CSV table of C-alpha atoms and ligand atoms in Angstrom, one decimal:
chain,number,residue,atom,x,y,z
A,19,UNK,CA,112.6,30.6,122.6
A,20,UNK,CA,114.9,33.7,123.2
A,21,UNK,CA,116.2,36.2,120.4
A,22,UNK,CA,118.8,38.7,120.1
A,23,UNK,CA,116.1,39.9,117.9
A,24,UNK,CA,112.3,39.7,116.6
A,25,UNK,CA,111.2,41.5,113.3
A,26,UNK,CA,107.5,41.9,113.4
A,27,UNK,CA,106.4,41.3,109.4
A,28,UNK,CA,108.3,40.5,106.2
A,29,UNK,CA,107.8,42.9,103.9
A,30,UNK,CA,110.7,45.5,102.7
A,31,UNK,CA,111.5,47.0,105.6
A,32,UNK,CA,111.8,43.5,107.5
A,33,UNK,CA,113.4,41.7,105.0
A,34,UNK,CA,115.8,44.6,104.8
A,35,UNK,CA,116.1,44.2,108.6
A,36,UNK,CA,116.8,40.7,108.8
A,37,UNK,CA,119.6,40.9,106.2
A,38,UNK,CA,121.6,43.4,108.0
A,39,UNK,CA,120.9,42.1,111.2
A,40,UNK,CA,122.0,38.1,110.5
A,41,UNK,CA,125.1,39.7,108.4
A,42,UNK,CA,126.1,41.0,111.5
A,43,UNK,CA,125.6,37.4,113.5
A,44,UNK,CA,122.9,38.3,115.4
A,45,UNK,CA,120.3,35.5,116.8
A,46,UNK,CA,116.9,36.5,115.0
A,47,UNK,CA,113.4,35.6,114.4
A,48,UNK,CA,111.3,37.1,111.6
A,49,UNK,CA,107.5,36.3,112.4
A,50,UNK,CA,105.1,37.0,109.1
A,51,UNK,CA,101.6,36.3,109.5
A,52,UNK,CA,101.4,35.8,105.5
A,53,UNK,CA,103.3,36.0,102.5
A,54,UNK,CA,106.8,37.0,103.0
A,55,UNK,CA,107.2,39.9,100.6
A,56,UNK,CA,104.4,42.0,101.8
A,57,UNK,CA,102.8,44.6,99.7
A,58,UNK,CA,104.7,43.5,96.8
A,59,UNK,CA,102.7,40.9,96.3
A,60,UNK,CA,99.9,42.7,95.5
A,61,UNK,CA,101.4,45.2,93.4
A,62,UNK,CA,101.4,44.0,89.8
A,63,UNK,CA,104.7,46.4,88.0
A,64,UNK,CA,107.4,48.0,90.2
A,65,UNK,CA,108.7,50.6,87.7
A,66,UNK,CA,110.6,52.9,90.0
A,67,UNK,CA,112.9,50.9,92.5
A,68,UNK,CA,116.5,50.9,91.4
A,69,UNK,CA,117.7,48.2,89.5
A,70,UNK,CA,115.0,47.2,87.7
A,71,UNK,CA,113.4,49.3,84.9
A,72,UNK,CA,110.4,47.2,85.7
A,73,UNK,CA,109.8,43.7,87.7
A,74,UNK,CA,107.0,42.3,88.9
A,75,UNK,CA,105.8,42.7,92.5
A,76,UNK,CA,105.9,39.0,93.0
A,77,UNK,CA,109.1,38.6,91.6
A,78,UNK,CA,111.3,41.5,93.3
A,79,UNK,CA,109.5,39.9,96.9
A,80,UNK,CA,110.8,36.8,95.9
A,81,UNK,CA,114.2,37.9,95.7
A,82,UNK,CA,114.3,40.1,99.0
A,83,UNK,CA,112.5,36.5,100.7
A,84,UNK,CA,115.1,34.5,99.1
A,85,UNK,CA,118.3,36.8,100.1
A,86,UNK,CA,116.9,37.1,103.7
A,87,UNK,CA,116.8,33.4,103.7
A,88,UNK,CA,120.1,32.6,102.2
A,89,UNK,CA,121.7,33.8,105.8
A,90,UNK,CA,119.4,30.9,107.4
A,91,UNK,CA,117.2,33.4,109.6
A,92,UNK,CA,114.8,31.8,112.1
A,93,UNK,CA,111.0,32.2,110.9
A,94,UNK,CA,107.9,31.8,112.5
A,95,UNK,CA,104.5,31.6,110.3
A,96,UNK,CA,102.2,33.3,112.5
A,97,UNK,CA,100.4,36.4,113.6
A,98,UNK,CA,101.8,38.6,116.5
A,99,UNK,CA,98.6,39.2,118.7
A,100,UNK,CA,100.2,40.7,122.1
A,101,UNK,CA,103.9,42.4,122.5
A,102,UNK,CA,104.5,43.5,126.0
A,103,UNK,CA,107.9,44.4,128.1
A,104,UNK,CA,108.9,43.0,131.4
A,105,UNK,CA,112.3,43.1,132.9
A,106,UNK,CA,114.3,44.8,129.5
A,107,UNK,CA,112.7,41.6,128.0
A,108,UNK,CA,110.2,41.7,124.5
A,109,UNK,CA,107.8,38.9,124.9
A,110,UNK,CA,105.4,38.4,121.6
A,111,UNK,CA,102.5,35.8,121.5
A,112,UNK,CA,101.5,34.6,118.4
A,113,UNK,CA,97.5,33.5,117.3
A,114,UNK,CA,98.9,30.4,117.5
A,115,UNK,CA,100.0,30.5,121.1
A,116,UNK,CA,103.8,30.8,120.5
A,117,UNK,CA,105.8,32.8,122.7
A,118,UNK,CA,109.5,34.2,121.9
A,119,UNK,CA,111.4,36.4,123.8
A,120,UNK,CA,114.6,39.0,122.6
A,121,UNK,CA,116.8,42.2,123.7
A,122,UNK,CA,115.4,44.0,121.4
A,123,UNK,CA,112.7,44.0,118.4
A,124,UNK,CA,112.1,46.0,115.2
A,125,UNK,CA,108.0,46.7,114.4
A,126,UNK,CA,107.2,46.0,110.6
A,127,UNK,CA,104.2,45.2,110.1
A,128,UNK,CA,103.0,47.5,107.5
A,129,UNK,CA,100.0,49.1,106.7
A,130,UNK,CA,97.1,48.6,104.4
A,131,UNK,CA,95.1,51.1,102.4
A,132,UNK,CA,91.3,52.5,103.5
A,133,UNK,CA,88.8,51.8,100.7
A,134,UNK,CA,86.1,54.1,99.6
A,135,UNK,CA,83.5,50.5,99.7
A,136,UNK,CA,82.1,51.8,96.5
A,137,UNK,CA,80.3,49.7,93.2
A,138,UNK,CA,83.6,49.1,91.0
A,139,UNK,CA,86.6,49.8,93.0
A,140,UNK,CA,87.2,46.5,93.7
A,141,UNK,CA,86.8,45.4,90.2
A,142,UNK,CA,88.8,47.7,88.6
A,143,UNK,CA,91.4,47.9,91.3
A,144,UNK,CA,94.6,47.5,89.2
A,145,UNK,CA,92.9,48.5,86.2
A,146,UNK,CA,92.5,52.1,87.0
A,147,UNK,CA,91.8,52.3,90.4
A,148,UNK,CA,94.9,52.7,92.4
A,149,UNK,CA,95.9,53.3,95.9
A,150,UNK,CA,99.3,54.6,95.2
A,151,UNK,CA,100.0,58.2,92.9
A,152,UNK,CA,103.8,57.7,92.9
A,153,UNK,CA,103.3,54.1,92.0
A,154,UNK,CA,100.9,54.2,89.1
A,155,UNK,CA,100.4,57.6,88.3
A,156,UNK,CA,103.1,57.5,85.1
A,157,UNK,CA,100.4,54.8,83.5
A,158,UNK,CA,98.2,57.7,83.0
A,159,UNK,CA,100.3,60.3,81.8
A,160,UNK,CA,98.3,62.7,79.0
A,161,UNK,CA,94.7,61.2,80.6
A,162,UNK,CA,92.4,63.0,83.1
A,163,UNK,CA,92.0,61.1,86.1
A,164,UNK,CA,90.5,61.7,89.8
A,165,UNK,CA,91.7,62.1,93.3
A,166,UNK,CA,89.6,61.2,96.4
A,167,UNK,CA,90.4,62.1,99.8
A,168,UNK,CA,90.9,65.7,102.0
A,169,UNK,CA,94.0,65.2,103.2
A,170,UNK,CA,97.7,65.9,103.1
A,171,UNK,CA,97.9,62.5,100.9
A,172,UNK,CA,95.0,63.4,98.8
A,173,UNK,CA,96.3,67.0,97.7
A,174,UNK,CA,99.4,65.8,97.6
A,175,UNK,CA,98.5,63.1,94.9
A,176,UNK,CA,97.0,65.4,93.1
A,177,UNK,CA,100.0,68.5,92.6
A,178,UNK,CA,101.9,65.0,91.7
A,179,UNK,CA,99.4,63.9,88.9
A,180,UNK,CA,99.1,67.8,88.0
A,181,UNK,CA,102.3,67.7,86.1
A,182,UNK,CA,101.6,64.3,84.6
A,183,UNK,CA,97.5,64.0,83.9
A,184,UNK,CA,95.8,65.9,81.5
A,185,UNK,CA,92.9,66.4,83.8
A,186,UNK,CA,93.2,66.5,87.7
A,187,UNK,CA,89.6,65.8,89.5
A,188,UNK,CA,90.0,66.5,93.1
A,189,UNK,CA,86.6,64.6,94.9
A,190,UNK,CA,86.4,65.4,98.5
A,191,UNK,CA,83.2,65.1,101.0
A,192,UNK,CA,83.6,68.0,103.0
A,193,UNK,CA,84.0,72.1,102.2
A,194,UNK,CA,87.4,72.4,103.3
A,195,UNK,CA,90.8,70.1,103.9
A,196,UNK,CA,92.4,68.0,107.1
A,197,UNK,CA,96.0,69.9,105.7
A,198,UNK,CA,98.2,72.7,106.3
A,199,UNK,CA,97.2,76.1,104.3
A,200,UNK,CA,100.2,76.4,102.6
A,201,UNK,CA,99.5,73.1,100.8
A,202,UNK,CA,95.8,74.0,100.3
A,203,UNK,CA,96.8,76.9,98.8
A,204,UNK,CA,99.1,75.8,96.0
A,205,UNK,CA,96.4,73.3,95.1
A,206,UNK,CA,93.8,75.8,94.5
A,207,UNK,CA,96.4,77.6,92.7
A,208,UNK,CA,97.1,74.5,90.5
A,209,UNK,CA,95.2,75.2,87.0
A,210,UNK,CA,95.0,71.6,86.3
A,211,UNK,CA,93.5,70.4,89.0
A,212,UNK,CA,88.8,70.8,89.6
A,213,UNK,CA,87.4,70.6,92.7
A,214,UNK,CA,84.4,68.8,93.4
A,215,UNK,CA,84.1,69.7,97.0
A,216,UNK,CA,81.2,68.4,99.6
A,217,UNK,CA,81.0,65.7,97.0
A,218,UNK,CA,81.3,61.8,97.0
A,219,UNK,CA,82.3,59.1,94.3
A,220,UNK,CA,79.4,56.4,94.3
A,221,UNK,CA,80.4,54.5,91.5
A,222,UNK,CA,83.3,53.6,89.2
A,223,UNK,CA,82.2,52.0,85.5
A,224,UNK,CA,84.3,51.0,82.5
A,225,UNK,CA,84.3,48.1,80.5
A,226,UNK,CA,87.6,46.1,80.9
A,227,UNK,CA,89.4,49.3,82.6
A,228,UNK,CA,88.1,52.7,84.4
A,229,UNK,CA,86.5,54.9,81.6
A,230,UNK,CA,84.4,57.1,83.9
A,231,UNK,CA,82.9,58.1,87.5
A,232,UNK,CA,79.7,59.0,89.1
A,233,UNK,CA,79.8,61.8,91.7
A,234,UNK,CA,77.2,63.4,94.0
A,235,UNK,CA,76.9,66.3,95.5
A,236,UNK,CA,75.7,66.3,98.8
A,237,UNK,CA,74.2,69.7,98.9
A,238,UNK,CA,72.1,69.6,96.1
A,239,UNK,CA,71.5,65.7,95.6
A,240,UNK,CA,72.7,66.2,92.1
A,241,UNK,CA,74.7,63.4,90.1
A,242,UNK,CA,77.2,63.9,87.9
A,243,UNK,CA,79.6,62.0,85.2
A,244,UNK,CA,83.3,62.6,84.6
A,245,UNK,CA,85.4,60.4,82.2
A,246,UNK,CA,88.2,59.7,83.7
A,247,UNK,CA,91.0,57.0,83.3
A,248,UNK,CA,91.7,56.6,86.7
A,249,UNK,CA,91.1,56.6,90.6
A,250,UNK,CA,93.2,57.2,92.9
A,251,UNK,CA,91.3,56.9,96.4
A,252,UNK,CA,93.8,58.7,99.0
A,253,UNK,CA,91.7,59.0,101.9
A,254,UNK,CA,94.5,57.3,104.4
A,255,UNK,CA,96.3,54.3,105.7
A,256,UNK,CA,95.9,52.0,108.6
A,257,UNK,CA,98.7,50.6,110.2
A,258,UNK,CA,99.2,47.2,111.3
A,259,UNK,CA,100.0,48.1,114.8
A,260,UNK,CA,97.3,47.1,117.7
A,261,UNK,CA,99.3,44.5,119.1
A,262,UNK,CA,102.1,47.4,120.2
A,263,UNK,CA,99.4,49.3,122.1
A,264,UNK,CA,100.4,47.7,125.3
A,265,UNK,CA,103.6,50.2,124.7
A,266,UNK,CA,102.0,53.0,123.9
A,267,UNK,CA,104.6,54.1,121.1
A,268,UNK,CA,101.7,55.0,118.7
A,269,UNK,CA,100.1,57.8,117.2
A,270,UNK,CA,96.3,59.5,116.8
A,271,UNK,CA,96.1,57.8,113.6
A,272,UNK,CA,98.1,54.4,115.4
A,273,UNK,CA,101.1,54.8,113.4
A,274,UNK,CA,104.0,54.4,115.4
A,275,UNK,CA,106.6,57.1,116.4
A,276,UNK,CA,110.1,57.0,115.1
A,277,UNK,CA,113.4,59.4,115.2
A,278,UNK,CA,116.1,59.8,113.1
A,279,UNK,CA,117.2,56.2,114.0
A,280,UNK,CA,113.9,54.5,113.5
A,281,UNK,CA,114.0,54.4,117.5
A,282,UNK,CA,110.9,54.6,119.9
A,283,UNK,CA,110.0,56.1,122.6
A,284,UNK,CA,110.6,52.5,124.2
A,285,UNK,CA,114.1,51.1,124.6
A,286,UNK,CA,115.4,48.2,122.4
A,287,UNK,CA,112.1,49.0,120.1
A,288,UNK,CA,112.6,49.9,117.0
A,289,UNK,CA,110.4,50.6,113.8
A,290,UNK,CA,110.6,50.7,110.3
A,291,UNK,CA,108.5,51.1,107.0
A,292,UNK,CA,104.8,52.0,106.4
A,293,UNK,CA,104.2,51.6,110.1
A,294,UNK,CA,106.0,54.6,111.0
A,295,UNK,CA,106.0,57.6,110.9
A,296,UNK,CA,108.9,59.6,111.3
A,297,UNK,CA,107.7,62.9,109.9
A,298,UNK,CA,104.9,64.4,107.1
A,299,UNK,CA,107.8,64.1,104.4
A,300,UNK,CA,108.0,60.5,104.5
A,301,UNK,CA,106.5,58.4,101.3
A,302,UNK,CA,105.5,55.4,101.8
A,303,UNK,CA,107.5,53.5,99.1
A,304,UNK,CA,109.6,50.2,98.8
A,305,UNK,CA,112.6,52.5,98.8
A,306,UNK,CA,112.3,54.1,102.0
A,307,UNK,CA,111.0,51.0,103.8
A,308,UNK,CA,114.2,48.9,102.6
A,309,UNK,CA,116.0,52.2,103.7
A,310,UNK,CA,114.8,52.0,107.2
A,311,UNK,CA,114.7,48.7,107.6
A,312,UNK,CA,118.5,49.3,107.2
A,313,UNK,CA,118.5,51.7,109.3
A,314,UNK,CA,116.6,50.1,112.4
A,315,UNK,CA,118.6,47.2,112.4
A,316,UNK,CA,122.0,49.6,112.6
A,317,UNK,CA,120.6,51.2,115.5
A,318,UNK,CA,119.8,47.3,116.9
A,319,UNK,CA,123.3,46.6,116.9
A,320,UNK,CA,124.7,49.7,118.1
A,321,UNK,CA,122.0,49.5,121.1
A,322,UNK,CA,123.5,45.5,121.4
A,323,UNK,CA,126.7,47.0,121.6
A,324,UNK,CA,125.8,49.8,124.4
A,325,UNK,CA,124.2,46.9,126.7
A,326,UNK,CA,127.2,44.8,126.6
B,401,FAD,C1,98.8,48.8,95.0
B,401,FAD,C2,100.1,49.2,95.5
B,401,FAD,C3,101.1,49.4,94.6
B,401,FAD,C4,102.4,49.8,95.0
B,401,FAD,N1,103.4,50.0,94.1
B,401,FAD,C5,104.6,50.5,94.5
B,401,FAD,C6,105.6,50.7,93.6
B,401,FAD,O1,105.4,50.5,92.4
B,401,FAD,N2,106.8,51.2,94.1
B,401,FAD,C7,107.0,51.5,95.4
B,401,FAD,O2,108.1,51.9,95.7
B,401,FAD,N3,106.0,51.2,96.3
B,401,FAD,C8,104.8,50.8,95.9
B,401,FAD,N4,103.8,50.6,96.8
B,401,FAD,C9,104.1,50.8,98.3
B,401,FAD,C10,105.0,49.7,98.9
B,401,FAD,O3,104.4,48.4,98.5
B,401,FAD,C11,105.0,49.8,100.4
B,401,FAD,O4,105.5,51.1,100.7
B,401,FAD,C12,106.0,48.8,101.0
B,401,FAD,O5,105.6,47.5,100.7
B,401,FAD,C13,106.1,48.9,102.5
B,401,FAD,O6,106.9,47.9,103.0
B,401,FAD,P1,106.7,47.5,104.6
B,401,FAD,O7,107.7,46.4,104.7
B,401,FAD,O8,106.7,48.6,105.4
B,401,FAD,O9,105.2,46.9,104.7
B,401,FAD,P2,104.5,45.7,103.9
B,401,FAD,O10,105.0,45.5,102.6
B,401,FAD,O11,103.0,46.0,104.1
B,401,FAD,O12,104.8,44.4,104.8
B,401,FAD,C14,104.4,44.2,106.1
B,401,FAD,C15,104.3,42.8,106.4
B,401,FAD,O13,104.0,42.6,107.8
B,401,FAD,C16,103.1,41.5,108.0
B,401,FAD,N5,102.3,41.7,109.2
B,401,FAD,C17,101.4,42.7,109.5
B,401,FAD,N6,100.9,42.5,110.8
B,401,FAD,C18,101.5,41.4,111.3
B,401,FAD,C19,101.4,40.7,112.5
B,401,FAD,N7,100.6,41.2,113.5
B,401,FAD,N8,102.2,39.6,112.7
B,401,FAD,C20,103.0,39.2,111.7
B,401,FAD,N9,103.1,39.8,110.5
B,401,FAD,C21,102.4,40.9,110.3
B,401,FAD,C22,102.2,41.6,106.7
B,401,FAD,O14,101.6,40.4,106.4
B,401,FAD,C23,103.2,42.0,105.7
B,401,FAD,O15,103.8,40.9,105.0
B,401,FAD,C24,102.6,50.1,96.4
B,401,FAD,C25,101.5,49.9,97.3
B,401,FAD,C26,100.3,49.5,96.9
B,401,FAD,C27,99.2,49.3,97.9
């Protein structure tokens, strides 16, 4: 069947999409390989998006399904596998062997969160362990908690938590960071915050909640104990986007390449949310999905408009 439009995933940002986009008449399939809401529905308390002082994940993704709904949007429950371009048409195929066609499609598929694989971060996941600073990190204000990961993300979680924790334990394997000096620096500076460098987190213990870590360091074999109320593994994301590689829009790290107007390097392909990346700025919220997902399907209707 052939679209105006095909949103790729039905989280925030393409929820947020399909809203604008069928308020503004056009012809649209969302295609969700899951449960429409996304992320949210693994996220137990949303405490910082506006409106709410606090609503469950579940709940707030029920709301966004239902007002994408209420403006009768076309919806396919199925997993884009292949998404190519052939004569200014988008052709998807699904696992299930649909095909739909459109003018023009808006990638937002997400991305999900690497784990460290280590004895107790699943079970205390939500109960300590987190995978998101800005989310959680207000549950343990006044507590020492630890950081895992090298990166931009990593030291940026931990400057957030400095001003929040009591205790800051930055855990990373190597001897130095995958981030730019000036960021590096003002960490070190940071008072609150301990490095454990060239040094892994093998376990995570606690009774009902996160009460304490194991590290090792891999010099010297040694093992070591921290109490700490929570873990916050930041050791990076990976996008939902191998069915797009056929276009070639993505990144080193297969995030895929937006401007200002959530446009790609492909015309009538647009992108929006955790999948994208637009700059090193960007967090990954439900604020700024919903925000590009606005934004994306703008720029779908002014491209509609330019075609005409
Ligand atoms: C534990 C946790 C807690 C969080 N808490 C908060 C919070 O309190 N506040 C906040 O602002 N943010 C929070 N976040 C971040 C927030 O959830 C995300 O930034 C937001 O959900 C991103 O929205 P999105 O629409 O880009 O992607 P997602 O929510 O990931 O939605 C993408 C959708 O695309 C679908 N999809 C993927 N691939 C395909 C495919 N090939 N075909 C069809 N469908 C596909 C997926 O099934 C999914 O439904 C949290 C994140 C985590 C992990």
């Amino acid at each position: 069947m052939d679209y105006d439009l095909l949103i790729i995933g039905a989280g925030p940002a393409g929820l947020t999409a399909a809203i604008y986009a069928q308020r503004a008449l056009l012809k649209t399939l969302m295609v969700e390989k899951s449960l429409a809401g996304g992320k949210l529905n693994k996220t137990a308390d949303v405490d910082n998006y506006p409106g709410f002082i606090t609503i469950k994940g579940p709940e707030l993704a029920e709301k966004m399904v239902a007002q994408a709904k209420y403006y009768k949007i076309d919806w396919n429950e199925g997993e884009v596998v292949k998404l190519t371009k052939k004569e200014n048409k988008f052709i998807i195929g699904t696992n299930e062997g649909n095909i739909f066609t459109s003018k023009v499609i808006i990638i937002a598929s997400g991305a999900i969160e690497n784990k460290l694989g280590v004895k107790g971060e699943k079970e205390f996941t939500n109960r300590g362990v987190s995978y998101c600073a800005i989310c959680d990190g207000w549950l343990f204000r006044g507590q020492a908690v630890a950081i895992v990961g090298g990166g931009y993300s990593a030291l940026e979680a931990a400057l957030y938590m400095s001003n929040i924790a009591s205790k800051v334990y930055l855990i990373h394997r190597r001897n130095s960071f995958r981030a730019e000096k000036e960021i590096v620096e003002h960490t070190q500076n940071n008072p609150q915050i301990t490095f454990f460098l060239n040094s892994l987190l093998t376990e995570i213990k606690g009774n009902r909640e996160v009460e304490k870590i194991i590290i090792s360091n891999r010099e010297n074999q040694t093992e070591q104990e921290l109490l700490v109320r929570a873990v916050f593994p930041c050791i990076g994301l990976l996008p939902f986007s191998n069915f797009t590689h056929e276009l070639g829009i993505h990144d080193q790290q297969n995030y895929i390449t937006i401007k200002d107007d959530c446009s790609t390097e492909v015309p009538g392909c647009f992108a929006a949310g955790d999948v994208a990346r637009i700059n090193e700025n960007k967090i990954k919220q439900i604020v700024t999905a919903v925000a590009e997902g606005a934004i994306a399907a703008q720029s779908v209707i002014k491209y509609l408009e330019k075609r005409k």
